mmCIF file of C-alpha atoms in Angstrom:
data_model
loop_
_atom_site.group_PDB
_atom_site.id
_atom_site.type_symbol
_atom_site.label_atom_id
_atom_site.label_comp_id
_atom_site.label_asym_id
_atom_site.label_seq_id
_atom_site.Cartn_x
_atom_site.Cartn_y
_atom_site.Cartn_z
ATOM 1 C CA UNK A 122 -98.482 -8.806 -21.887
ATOM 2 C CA UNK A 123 -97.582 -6.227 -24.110
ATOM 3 C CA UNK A 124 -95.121 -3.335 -23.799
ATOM 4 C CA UNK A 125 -97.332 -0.173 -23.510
ATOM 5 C CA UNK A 126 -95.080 2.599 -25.056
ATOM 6 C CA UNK A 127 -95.258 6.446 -25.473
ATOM 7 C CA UNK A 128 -92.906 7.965 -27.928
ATOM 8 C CA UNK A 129 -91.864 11.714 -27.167
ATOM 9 C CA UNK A 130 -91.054 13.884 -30.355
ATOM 10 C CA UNK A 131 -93.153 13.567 -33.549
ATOM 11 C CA UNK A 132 -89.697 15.237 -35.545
ATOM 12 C CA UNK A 133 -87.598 12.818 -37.902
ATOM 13 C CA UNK A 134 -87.637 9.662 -36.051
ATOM 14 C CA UNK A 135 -90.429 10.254 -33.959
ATOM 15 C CA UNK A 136 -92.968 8.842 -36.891
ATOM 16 C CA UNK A 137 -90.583 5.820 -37.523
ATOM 17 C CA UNK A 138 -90.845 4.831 -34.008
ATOM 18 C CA UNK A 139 -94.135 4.891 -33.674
ATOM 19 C CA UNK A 140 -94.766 2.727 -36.719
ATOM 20 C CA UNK A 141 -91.849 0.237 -35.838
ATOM 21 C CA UNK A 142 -93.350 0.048 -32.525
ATOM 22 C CA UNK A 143 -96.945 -0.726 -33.396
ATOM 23 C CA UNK A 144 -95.750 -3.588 -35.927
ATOM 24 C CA UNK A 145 -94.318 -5.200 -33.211
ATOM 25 C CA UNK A 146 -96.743 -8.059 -31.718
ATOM 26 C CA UNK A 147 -95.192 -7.613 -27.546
ATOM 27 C CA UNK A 148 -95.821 -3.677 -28.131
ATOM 28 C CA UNK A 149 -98.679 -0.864 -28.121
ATOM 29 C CA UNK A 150 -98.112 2.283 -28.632
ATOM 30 C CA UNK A 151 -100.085 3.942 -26.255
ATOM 31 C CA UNK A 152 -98.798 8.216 -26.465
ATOM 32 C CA UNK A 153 -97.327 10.164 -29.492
ATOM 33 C CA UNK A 154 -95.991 13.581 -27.608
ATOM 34 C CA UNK A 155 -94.699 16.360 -29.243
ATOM 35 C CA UNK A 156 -94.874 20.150 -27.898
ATOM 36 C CA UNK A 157 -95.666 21.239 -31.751
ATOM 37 C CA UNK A 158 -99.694 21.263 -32.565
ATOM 38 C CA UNK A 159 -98.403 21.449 -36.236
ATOM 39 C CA UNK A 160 -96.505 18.205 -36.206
ATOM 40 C CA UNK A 161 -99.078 16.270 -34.546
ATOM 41 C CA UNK A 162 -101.640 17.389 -36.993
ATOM 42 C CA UNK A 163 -99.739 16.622 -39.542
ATOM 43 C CA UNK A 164 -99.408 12.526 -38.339
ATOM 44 C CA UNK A 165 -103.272 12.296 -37.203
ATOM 45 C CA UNK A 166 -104.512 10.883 -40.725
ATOM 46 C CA UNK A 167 -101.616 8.425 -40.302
ATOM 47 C CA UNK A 168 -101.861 7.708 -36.694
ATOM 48 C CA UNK A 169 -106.105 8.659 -36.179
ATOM 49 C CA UNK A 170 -106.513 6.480 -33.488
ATOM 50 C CA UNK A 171 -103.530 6.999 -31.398
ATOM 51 C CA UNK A 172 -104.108 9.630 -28.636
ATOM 52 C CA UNK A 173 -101.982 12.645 -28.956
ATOM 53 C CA UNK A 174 -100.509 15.537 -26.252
ATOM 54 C CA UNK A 175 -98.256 18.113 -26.048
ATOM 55 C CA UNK A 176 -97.494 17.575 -22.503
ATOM 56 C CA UNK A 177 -95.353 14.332 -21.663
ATOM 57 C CA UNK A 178 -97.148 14.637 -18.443
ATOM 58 C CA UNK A 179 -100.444 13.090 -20.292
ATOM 59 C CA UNK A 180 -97.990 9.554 -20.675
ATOM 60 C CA UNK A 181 -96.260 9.567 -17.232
ATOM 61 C CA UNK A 182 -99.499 9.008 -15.330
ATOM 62 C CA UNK A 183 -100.843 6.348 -17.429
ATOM 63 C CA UNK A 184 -100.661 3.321 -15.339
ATOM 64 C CA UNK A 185 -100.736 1.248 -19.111
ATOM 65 C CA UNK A 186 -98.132 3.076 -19.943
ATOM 66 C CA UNK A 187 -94.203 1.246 -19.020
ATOM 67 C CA UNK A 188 -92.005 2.399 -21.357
ATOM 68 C CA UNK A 189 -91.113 6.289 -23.087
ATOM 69 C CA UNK A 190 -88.980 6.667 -25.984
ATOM 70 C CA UNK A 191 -87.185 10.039 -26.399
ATOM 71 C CA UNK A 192 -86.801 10.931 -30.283
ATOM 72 C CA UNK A 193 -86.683 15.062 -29.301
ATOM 73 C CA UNK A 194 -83.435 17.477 -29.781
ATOM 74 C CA UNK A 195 -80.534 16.270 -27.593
ATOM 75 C CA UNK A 196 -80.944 19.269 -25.707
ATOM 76 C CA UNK A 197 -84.421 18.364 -24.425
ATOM 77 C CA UNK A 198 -82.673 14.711 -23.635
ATOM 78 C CA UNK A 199 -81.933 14.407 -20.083
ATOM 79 C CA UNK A 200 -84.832 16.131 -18.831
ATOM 80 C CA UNK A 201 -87.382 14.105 -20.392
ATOM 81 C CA UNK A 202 -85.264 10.968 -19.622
ATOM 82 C CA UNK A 203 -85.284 12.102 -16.153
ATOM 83 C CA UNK A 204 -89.148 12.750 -15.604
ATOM 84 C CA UNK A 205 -90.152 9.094 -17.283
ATOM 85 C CA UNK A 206 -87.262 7.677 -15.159
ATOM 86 C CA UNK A 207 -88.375 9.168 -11.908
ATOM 87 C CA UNK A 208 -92.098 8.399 -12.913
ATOM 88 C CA UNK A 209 -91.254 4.288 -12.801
ATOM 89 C CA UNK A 210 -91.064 4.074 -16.769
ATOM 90 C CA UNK A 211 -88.048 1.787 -18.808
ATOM 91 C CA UNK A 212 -86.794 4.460 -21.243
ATOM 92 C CA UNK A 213 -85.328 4.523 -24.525
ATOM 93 C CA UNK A 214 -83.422 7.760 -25.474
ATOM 94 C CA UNK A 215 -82.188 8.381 -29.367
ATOM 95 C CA UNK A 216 -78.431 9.080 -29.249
ATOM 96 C CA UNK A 217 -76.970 11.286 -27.558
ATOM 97 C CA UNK A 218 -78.073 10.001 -24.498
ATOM 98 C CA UNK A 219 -77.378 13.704 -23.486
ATOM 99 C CA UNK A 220 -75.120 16.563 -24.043
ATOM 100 C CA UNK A 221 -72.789 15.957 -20.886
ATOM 101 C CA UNK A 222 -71.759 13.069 -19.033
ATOM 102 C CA UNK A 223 -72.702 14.348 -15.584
ATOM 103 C CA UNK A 224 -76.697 13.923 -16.890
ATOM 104 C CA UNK A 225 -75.536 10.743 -18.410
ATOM 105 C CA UNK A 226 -74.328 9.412 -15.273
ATOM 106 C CA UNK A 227 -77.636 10.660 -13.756
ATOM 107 C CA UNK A 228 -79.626 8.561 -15.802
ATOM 108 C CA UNK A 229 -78.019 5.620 -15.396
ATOM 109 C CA UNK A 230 -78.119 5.922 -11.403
ATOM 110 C CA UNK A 231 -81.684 6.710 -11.425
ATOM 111 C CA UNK A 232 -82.316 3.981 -13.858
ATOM 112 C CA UNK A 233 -80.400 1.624 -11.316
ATOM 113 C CA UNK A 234 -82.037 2.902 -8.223
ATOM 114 C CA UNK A 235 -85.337 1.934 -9.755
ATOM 115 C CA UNK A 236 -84.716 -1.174 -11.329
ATOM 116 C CA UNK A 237 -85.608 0.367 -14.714
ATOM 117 C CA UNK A 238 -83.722 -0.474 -18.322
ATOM 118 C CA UNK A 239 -82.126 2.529 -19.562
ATOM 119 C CA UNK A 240 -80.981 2.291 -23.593
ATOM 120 C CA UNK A 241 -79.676 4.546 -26.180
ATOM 121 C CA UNK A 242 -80.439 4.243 -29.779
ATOM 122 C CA UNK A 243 -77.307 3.177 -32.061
ATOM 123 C CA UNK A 244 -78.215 3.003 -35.419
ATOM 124 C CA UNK A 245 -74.939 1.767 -36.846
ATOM 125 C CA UNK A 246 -75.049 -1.317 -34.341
ATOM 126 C CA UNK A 247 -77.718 -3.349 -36.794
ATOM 127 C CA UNK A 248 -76.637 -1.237 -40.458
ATOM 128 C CA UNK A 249 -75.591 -3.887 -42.559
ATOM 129 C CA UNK A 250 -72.958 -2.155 -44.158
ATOM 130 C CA UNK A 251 -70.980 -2.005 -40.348
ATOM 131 C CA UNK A 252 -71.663 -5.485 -39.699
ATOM 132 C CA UNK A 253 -70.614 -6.659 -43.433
ATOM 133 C CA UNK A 254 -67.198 -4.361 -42.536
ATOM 134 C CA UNK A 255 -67.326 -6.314 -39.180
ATOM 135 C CA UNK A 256 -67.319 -9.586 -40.760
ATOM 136 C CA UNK A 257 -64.613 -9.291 -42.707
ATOM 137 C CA UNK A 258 -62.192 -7.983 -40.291
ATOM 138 C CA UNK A 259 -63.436 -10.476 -38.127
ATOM 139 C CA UNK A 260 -62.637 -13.452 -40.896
ATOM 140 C CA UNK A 261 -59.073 -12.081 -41.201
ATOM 141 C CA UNK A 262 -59.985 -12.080 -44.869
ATOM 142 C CA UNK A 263 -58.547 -8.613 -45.701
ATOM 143 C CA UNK A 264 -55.335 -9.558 -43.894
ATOM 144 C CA UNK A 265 -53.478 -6.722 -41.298
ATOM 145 C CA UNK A 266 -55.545 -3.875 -41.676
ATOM 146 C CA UNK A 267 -54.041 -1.003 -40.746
ATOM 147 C CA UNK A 268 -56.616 1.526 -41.182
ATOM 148 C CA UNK A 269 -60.263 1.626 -42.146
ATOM 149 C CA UNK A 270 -62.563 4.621 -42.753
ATOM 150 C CA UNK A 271 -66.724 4.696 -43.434
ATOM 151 C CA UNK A 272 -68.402 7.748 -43.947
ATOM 152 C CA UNK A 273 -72.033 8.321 -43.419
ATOM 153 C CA UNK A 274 -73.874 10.440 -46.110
ATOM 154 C CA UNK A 275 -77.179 10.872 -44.749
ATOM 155 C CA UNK A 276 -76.313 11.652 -41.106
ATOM 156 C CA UNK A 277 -79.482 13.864 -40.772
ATOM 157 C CA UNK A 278 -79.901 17.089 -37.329
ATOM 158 C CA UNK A 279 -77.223 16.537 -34.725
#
């Protein structure tokens, strides 16, 4: 059966999602949510068919619905975590999980007490530049390394 998904936050990522989402065959994306009537105009001739909402509300009380992904400003993090966590939904929440580890620690208890899967997004865990870096320090072939330094030029709103 697949994963019925709603993905909060129509912003930089939220589009990605959505499509990434929908290409996989175990997942439907069932919700795009975003608070701005602008941005979800704007992703309409893209995404016609997919039902749309300002409210997150509108994706909580579907019963297809098991799974919200959280692509909004980190600010808006743990309380949207917190409302799909407490509704009985798996969440996925684009890093930072939040902006303080008390709401972190939240999360994860509430995810606990109800048996849900709680994940953060870490883009640099599949970037194939990290894992080539990875590889050879794992290989030893660069020797003692002493140091090592990457930067990141497209880091995009923090």
């Amino acid at each position: 059966m697949a994963v019925g998904i709603a993905v909060v936050g129509a912003g930089q990522w939220g589009p990605h999602l959505v499509r990434n989402f929908s290409d996989l065959p175990d997942c439907r994306v069932l919700w795009l949510i975003d608070p701005d009537p602008a941005r979800r105009e704007a992703l309409r001739p893209r995404f016609h068919e997919l039902p749309m909402s300002d409210d997150i509300e509108s994706a909580l009380t579907d019963p297809e619905v098991t799974a919200v992904v959280i692509a909004t400003p980190t600010v808006t993090h743990h309380g949207l975590a917190r409302r799909a966590l407490r509704a009985g939904k798996h969440v996925l929440v684009e890093k930072p999980i939040t902006d303080s580890l008390a709401g972190a620690l939240e999360l994860c208890e509430l995810a606990d007490a109800g048996g849900l899967t709680l994940m953060v997004g870490h883009v640099f865990l599949f970037n194939p530049a990290v894992r080539a870096a990875k590889g050879l320090l794992e290989s030893g072939e660069l020797g003692t390394v002493h140091y090592i330094s990457m930067r990141r030029t497209n880091l995009g709103p923090v």
